């Protein structure tokens, strides 16, 4: 691991630990109030159903913070063999309603890819973070392109500092939006760094993406310029897991 990767991993670990503990505290307050509301609403089936949906969302948040705590301690995550194209399609279901005119979505999925080794829950968060960043870069509309493919020689050439072992597949998320300046690009993976309103944007998205890629043995690259859009390239290690359709779940 290079010095820059080591620094990025330590920063992401501190970020994950702090955020997870704060979120867990908030979730505890929510659960306590849900219990009191549930006791008061037992006679109303509709209210009970609404509270159950909230409780389910809280449980999902608790599972995510548990994973972030595992990441911050450097423990092995719950990794499994996942079909890359399948995982991206599933994640798009969460944000499909956001891709409406004047924003266009273009996809090019390779379904003959070997599976990747990743934590399914956290990888979904990675994809969602990248798509949200791309959407926010298109205030006046434009195109978001998502590609899954095998790694090319030029992809691997970018790993010259740390020669790759094994095989990789690629996920690219590209937009033709506002792009980043050289200064912003240099700090893009820095936790809590944001060029947007800090009251709305935490600056955690790309820091989490970077941390999870490093922890999982993958790599992430940014290419961007003002008014020329942004391309995020993820190189994910192929899983040594024979059996099952390569593009499947």
Coordinates of C-alpha atoms in Angstrom, one line a residue:
X1 CA 0.0 0.0 0.0
X2 CA 1.4 3.4 -0.9
X3 CA 1.8 6.2 1.6
X4 CA -1.1 8.1 0.1
X5 CA -3.4 5.1 0.3
X6 CA -2.3 4.4 3.9
X7 CA -3.1 8.0 4.9
X8 CA -6.5 7.8 3.1
X9 CA -7.3 4.5 4.8
X10 CA -6.5 5.9 8.3
X11 CA -8.6 9.0 7.6
X12 CA -11.5 6.9 6.4
X13 CA -11.3 4.7 9.4
X14 CA -11.5 7.6 11.8
X15 CA -14.4 9.0 9.8
X16 CA -16.3 5.7 9.9
X17 CA -15.8 5.3 13.6
X18 CA -16.9 8.8 14.5
X19 CA -19.9 8.9 12.2
X20 CA -21.1 5.4 13.2
X21 CA -21.0 6.2 16.9
X22 CA -23.0 9.4 16.4
X23 CA -25.6 7.8 14.2
X24 CA -26.0 4.9 16.6
X25 CA -26.7 7.5 19.4
X26 CA -29.4 9.1 17.1
X27 CA -30.9 5.7 16.3
X28 CA -31.2 4.9 20.0
X29 CA -33.3 8.0 20.5
X30 CA -35.5 7.2 17.5
X31 CA -36.1 3.6 18.7
X32 CA -37.0 4.8 22.2
X33 CA -39.6 7.2 20.8
X34 CA -40.9 4.6 18.4
X35 CA -41.6 2.3 21.3
X36 CA -43.6 4.9 23.1
X37 CA -45.6 5.8 19.9
X38 CA -46.3 2.2 19.2
X39 CA -47.8 1.7 22.7
X40 CA -50.1 4.8 22.0
X41 CA -51.1 3.7 18.5
X42 CA -52.1 0.1 18.9
X43 CA -55.7 0.7 18.0
X44 CA -54.8 2.4 14.6
X45 CA -53.6 -0.2 12.1
X46 CA -52.4 2.5 9.6
X47 CA -50.3 4.2 12.3
X48 CA -48.9 0.9 13.4
X49 CA -47.9 0.1 9.8
X50 CA -46.2 3.5 9.4
X51 CA -44.2 3.0 12.6
X52 CA -43.2 -0.5 11.5
X53 CA -41.8 1.0 8.3
X54 CA -39.8 3.5 10.3
X55 CA -38.5 0.8 12.6
X56 CA -37.4 -1.2 9.5
X57 CA -35.5 1.8 8.2
X58 CA -33.9 2.3 11.6
X59 CA -32.8 -1.4 11.6
X60 CA -31.2 -0.9 8.2
X61 CA -29.4 2.2 9.4
X62 CA -28.1 0.2 12.4
X63 CA -26.8 -2.5 10.2
X64 CA -25.0 0.0 8.1
X65 CA -23.3 1.7 11.1
X66 CA -22.2 -1.7 12.3
X67 CA -20.5 -2.3 9.0
X68 CA -18.8 1.2 9.2
X69 CA -17.6 0.3 12.7
X70 CA -16.1 -2.9 11.3
X71 CA -14.4 -0.9 8.6
X72 CA -13.0 1.6 11.1
X73 CA -11.4 -1.2 13.1
X74 CA -9.8 -2.7 10.0
X75 CA -11.7 -6.0 10.5
X76 CA -12.6 -8.2 7.6
X77 CA -16.0 -7.1 6.2
X78 CA -18.8 -9.5 5.3
X79 CA -17.5 -10.0 1.8
X80 CA -19.0 -12.3 -0.7
X81 CA -19.0 -13.0 -4.5
X82 CA -21.3 -10.5 -6.1
X83 CA -22.3 -9.9 -9.7
X84 CA -21.2 -6.4 -10.5
X85 CA -23.8 -5.6 -13.2
X86 CA -26.5 -7.1 -11.0
X87 CA -25.5 -5.1 -8.0
X88 CA -25.5 -1.8 -10.0
X89 CA -29.0 -2.6 -11.5
X90 CA -30.3 -3.3 -8.0
X91 CA -28.9 0.0 -6.7
X92 CA -30.5 1.9 -9.5
X93 CA -33.9 0.8 -8.2
X94 CA -33.2 3.0 -5.2
X95 CA -32.6 6.1 -7.3
X96 CA -34.5 5.5 -10.6
X97 CA -37.0 8.2 -9.8
X98 CA -34.2 10.8 -9.9
X99 CA -33.3 10.2 -13.5
X100 CA -36.0 12.3 -15.2
X101 CA -35.6 15.0 -17.8
X102 CA -33.5 17.1 -18.2
X103 CA -31.2 14.4 -16.7
X104 CA -30.6 11.3 -18.9
X105 CA -29.2 7.9 -17.8
X106 CA -27.2 5.7 -20.1
X107 CA -26.0 2.3 -19.1
X108 CA -23.7 -0.3 -20.7
X109 CA -23.5 -3.4 -18.6
X110 CA -21.3 -6.4 -19.4
X111 CA -23.1 -9.5 -18.2
X112 CA -20.3 -11.9 -18.8
X113 CA -18.1 -10.6 -16.0
X114 CA -16.6 -12.7 -13.3
X115 CA -18.0 -11.9 -9.8
X116 CA -16.3 -9.4 -7.5
X117 CA -15.5 -9.9 -3.9
X118 CA -17.2 -7.1 -1.8
X119 CA -19.5 -6.4 1.0
X120 CA -22.9 -6.3 -0.6
X121 CA -24.5 -3.7 1.7
X122 CA -21.6 -1.3 1.7
X123 CA -21.1 -1.7 -2.0
X124 CA -24.7 -0.6 -2.6
X125 CA -23.8 2.5 -0.6
X126 CA -20.8 3.1 -2.8
X127 CA -22.9 3.0 -5.9
X128 CA -25.6 5.3 -4.5
X129 CA -23.0 7.8 -3.4
X130 CA -21.5 7.9 -6.9
X131 CA -24.8 8.4 -8.5
X132 CA -25.9 11.1 -6.2
X133 CA -22.7 13.0 -6.8
X134 CA -23.2 12.7 -10.5
X135 CA -26.8 14.0 -10.3
X136 CA -25.7 16.9 -8.2
X137 CA -23.1 17.8 -10.8
X138 CA -26.0 18.4 -13.3
X139 CA -28.1 21.3 -12.0
X140 CA -29.2 22.2 -15.5
X141 CA -29.5 18.6 -16.8
X142 CA -27.2 16.4 -18.7
X143 CA -26.2 12.7 -18.9
X144 CA -25.0 10.2 -16.4
X145 CA -23.3 7.1 -17.9
X146 CA -22.8 3.9 -16.0
X147 CA -20.5 1.2 -17.4
X148 CA -19.4 -2.2 -16.2
X149 CA -16.6 -4.0 -18.0
X150 CA -13.4 -6.0 -17.8
X151 CA -10.3 -4.0 -16.9
X152 CA -8.3 -2.8 -19.8
X153 CA -4.5 -2.6 -19.9
X154 CA -4.7 1.2 -19.5
X155 CA -6.7 0.7 -16.3
X156 CA -4.0 -1.5 -14.9
X157 CA -1.3 0.9 -16.0
X158 CA -2.6 3.4 -13.5
X159 CA -1.6 1.0 -10.8
X160 CA 2.1 1.3 -11.5
X161 CA 2.9 2.4 -7.9
X162 CA 1.5 -0.9 -6.6
X163 CA 1.5 -3.6 -9.3
X164 CA -1.8 -5.4 -9.2
X165 CA -2.2 -9.1 -8.3
X166 CA -5.1 -11.1 -9.7
X167 CA -7.8 -9.8 -12.1
X168 CA -10.1 -6.8 -11.9
X169 CA -13.4 -5.6 -13.3
X170 CA -14.4 -2.0 -13.7
X171 CA -17.3 0.2 -12.7
X172 CA -17.4 3.6 -14.2
X173 CA -19.8 6.4 -13.4
X174 CA -19.4 9.5 -15.6
X175 CA -21.3 12.7 -16.0
X176 CA -21.0 15.7 -18.3
X177 CA -21.7 18.2 -15.6
X178 CA -19.8 21.0 -13.9
X179 CA -16.6 19.1 -13.2
X180 CA -13.9 19.9 -10.6
X181 CA -11.0 22.2 -10.4
X182 CA -7.5 20.8 -9.8
X183 CA -7.7 22.0 -6.2
X184 CA -11.0 20.3 -5.6
X185 CA -9.8 17.1 -7.4
X186 CA -6.8 16.9 -5.1
X187 CA -9.0 17.0 -2.0
X188 CA -12.0 15.0 -3.3
X189 CA -11.3 12.0 -1.0
X190 CA -10.7 14.1 2.1
X191 CA -13.3 13.4 4.8
X192 CA -15.8 16.3 5.3
X193 CA -14.4 18.3 2.4
X194 CA -17.2 19.7 0.3
X195 CA -17.6 22.7 -2.1
X196 CA -21.3 22.7 -1.5
X197 CA -23.4 24.0 1.3
X198 CA -22.1 22.3 4.5
X199 CA -25.5 22.5 6.1
X200 CA -26.8 20.1 3.4
X201 CA -23.7 18.2 2.2
X202 CA -21.4 16.4 4.6
X203 CA -18.5 15.7 2.2
X204 CA -18.6 12.0 3.2
X205 CA -19.5 10.4 0.0
X206 CA -16.2 10.0 -1.8
X207 CA -14.3 9.5 1.4
X208 CA -16.5 6.5 2.1
X209 CA -16.1 5.2 -1.4
X210 CA -12.3 5.5 -1.2
X211 CA -12.1 3.8 2.2
X212 CA -14.2 0.9 1.1
X213 CA -12.3 0.4 -2.1
X214 CA -9.0 0.4 -0.2
X215 CA -10.3 -1.9 2.5
X216 CA -11.6 -4.4 -0.1
X217 CA -8.4 -4.5 -2.1
X218 CA -9.8 -2.3 -4.9
X219 CA -8.8 1.1 -6.3
X220 CA -10.6 4.3 -7.3
X221 CA -9.6 7.0 -9.7
X222 CA -11.1 10.4 -10.5
X223 CA -10.8 12.3 -13.8
X224 CA -12.4 15.7 -13.9
X225 CA -12.1 19.2 -15.2
X226 CA -14.2 22.4 -14.9
X227 CA -17.2 22.2 -17.4
X228 CA -16.0 18.9 -18.7
X229 CA -17.7 16.5 -16.3
X230 CA -16.3 13.9 -14.0
X231 CA -15.5 10.2 -14.4
X232 CA -15.1 7.9 -11.4
X233 CA -13.4 4.6 -12.2
X234 CA -13.5 1.7 -9.7
X235 CA -11.3 -1.3 -10.1
X236 CA -12.7 -4.2 -8.1
X237 CA -10.9 -7.5 -7.5
X238 CA -12.4 -10.6 -9.0
X239 CA -13.6 -13.2 -6.6
X240 CA -12.2 -16.7 -6.7
X241 CA -15.7 -18.2 -6.5
X242 CA -16.6 -20.7 -9.2
X243 CA -20.2 -21.7 -9.8
X244 CA -23.3 -19.7 -10.7
X245 CA -24.0 -17.3 -13.5
X246 CA -21.2 -14.7 -13.7
X247 CA -23.5 -11.7 -13.9
X248 CA -25.9 -13.0 -11.2
X249 CA -26.7 -12.1 -7.7

